[in-house]
CSV table of C-alpha atoms in Angstrom, one decimal:
chain,number,residue,atom,x,y,z
A,1,MET,CA,-126.6,72.7,-31.3
A,2,GLN,CA,-130.2,72.9,-30.1
A,3,ALA,CA,-132.8,75.7,-29.7
A,4,LYS,CA,-136.2,76.2,-28.2
A,5,ALA,CA,-139.3,78.1,-29.3
A,6,VAL,CA,-142.5,78.5,-27.3
A,7,SER,CA,-146.0,79.5,-28.6
A,8,ARG,CA,-148.3,80.2,-25.6
A,9,PHE,CA,-152.0,80.8,-25.2
A,10,ASN,CA,-153.1,79.3,-28.6
A,11,MET,CA,-156.8,79.2,-28.9
A,12,LEU,CA,-157.1,75.4,-29.6
A,13,SER,CA,-157.3,72.6,-27.3
A,14,ALA,CA,-154.2,70.7,-26.4
A,15,ARG,CA,-155.8,67.4,-27.2
A,16,LYS,CA,-156.4,68.4,-30.9
A,17,ALA,CA,-153.0,70.0,-31.1
A,18,ARG,CA,-151.2,66.8,-30.0
A,19,LEU,CA,-152.6,64.9,-33.0
A,20,VAL,CA,-150.6,67.2,-35.2
A,21,ALA,CA,-147.6,67.3,-33.0
A,22,ASP,CA,-147.4,63.5,-33.1
A,23,LEU,CA,-147.0,63.7,-37.0
A,24,VAL,CA,-143.8,65.7,-36.8
A,25,ARG,CA,-142.1,64.5,-33.7
A,26,GLY,CA,-138.6,63.2,-34.5
A,27,LYS,CA,-138.6,64.2,-38.2
A,28,GLY,CA,-136.4,66.6,-40.0
A,29,VAL,CA,-137.5,70.2,-40.1
A,30,GLU,CA,-137.9,70.3,-44.0
A,31,GLU,CA,-140.1,67.1,-43.9
A,32,ALA,CA,-142.1,68.4,-40.9
A,33,VAL,CA,-142.8,71.8,-42.6
A,34,HIS,CA,-144.0,69.9,-45.8
A,35,ILE,CA,-146.2,67.6,-43.6
A,36,LEU,CA,-147.7,70.6,-41.7
A,37,ALA,CA,-148.4,72.5,-44.9
A,38,LEU,CA,-150.6,69.7,-46.2
A,39,THR,CA,-152.3,68.9,-42.9
A,40,PRO,CA,-155.9,70.4,-42.8
A,41,LYS,CA,-156.0,71.1,-39.1
A,42,LYS,CA,-156.1,74.4,-37.2
A,43,ALA,CA,-153.0,73.4,-35.2
A,44,ALA,CA,-150.8,72.8,-38.3
A,45,PRO,CA,-149.8,76.4,-39.2
A,46,ILE,CA,-149.3,77.2,-35.5
A,47,ILE,CA,-147.0,74.3,-35.0
A,48,GLN,CA,-145.2,75.0,-38.3
A,49,LYS,CA,-144.6,78.7,-37.3
A,50,THR,CA,-143.2,77.4,-33.9
A,51,ILE,CA,-140.8,75.0,-35.6
A,52,LEU,CA,-139.5,77.7,-37.9
A,53,ALA,CA,-139.1,80.1,-34.9
A,54,ALA,CA,-137.0,77.4,-33.2
A,55,VAL,CA,-134.8,77.1,-36.3
A,56,ALA,CA,-134.4,81.0,-36.4
A,57,ASN,CA,-133.5,80.9,-32.7
A,58,ALA,CA,-130.8,78.4,-33.3
A,59,ARG,CA,-129.3,80.5,-36.1
A,60,GLN,CA,-129.5,83.6,-33.9
A,61,VAL,CA,-127.5,82.0,-31.0
A,62,ASP,CA,-124.4,81.2,-33.0
A,63,GLU,CA,-124.2,83.0,-36.3
A,64,ARG,CA,-120.8,81.5,-37.1
A,65,VAL,CA,-122.0,78.1,-37.5
A,66,ARG,CA,-123.7,77.5,-40.9
A,67,VAL,CA,-126.3,74.8,-40.7
A,68,SER,CA,-128.8,74.2,-43.5
A,69,ASP,CA,-132.5,73.5,-42.7
A,70,ASP,CA,-132.3,69.8,-43.6
A,71,GLU,CA,-129.8,69.3,-40.8
A,72,PHE,CA,-132.3,70.3,-38.1
A,73,VAL,CA,-134.4,67.7,-36.4
A,74,VAL,CA,-137.5,68.2,-34.3
A,75,SER,CA,-136.1,66.4,-31.3
A,76,GLU,CA,-138.9,67.3,-28.8
A,77,ILE,CA,-142.3,68.8,-29.2
A,78,ARG,CA,-144.7,69.2,-26.4
A,79,VAL,CA,-148.3,70.5,-26.2
A,80,ASP,CA,-149.5,71.5,-22.7
A,81,GLU,CA,-152.9,72.8,-21.6
A,82,GLY,CA,-153.1,76.5,-21.0
A,83,PRO,CA,-155.7,78.4,-19.0
A,84,THR,CA,-159.4,77.7,-19.9
A,85,TYR,CA,-161.6,80.7,-20.6
A,86,LYS,CA,-165.1,80.3,-19.5
A,87,ARG,CA,-168.1,81.9,-21.4
A,88,ILE,CA,-171.7,81.8,-21.1
A,89,ARG,CA,-174.1,80.7,-23.8
A,90,ALA,CA,-177.7,81.5,-23.5
A,91,ARG,CA,-180.2,78.7,-23.6
A,92,ALA,CA,-184.0,78.2,-23.5
A,93,GLN,CA,-186.1,79.2,-20.6
A,94,GLY,CA,-183.5,81.7,-19.1
A,95,ARG,CA,-180.9,79.1,-18.5
A,96,ALA,CA,-177.3,79.5,-19.4
A,97,TYR,CA,-174.6,76.9,-20.3
A,98,ARG,CA,-170.9,77.3,-19.7
A,99,VAL,CA,-168.7,77.2,-22.8
A,100,ARG,CA,-165.1,76.3,-22.1
A,101,LYS,CA,-162.6,77.9,-24.5
A,102,ARG,CA,-159.5,75.8,-24.1
A,103,THR,CA,-156.0,77.1,-24.8
A,104,SER,CA,-152.6,75.4,-25.3
A,105,HIS,CA,-148.9,76.0,-25.0
A,106,ILE,CA,-146.7,74.5,-27.7
A,107,SER,CA,-142.9,73.9,-27.0
A,108,VAL,CA,-140.5,72.9,-29.7
A,109,ILE,CA,-136.8,72.0,-29.4
A,110,VAL,CA,-134.9,71.5,-32.6
A,111,ARG,CA,-131.4,69.9,-32.7
A,112,ALA,CA,-128.8,70.1,-35.4
A,113,ASP,CA,-127.1,66.9,-36.6
A,114,SER,CA,-123.9,68.4,-37.7
A,115,GLY,CA,-120.6,66.9,-36.5
A,116,ASP,CA,-119.4,70.0,-34.6
A,117,ALA,CA,-122.6,70.5,-32.7
A,118,SER,CA,-122.6,70.3,-28.9
């Protein structure tokens, strides 16, 4: 059994979020949540919430199958670039610099390692 969760338009750059995503790729959900709880990055709670949402989606799909949290594995996690918001920052002598506010989309797929899973 597998399920997907997507968190879109996160106000952090994809490059910085990928550093955190690489820490939990292929790990069990419990271990991934513990790692993210102790990671001092802005992306950590966002990725943690997305992983837990994917687990909740898996339980919602088939309520008859009882799967514990330690049987789920983060099989795929992908961080893509979202749209870039452009803002103006005033500078000296009437000039203006462009500030790029980068966003990202985080996709997580969790898979259950139970014997009856498809």
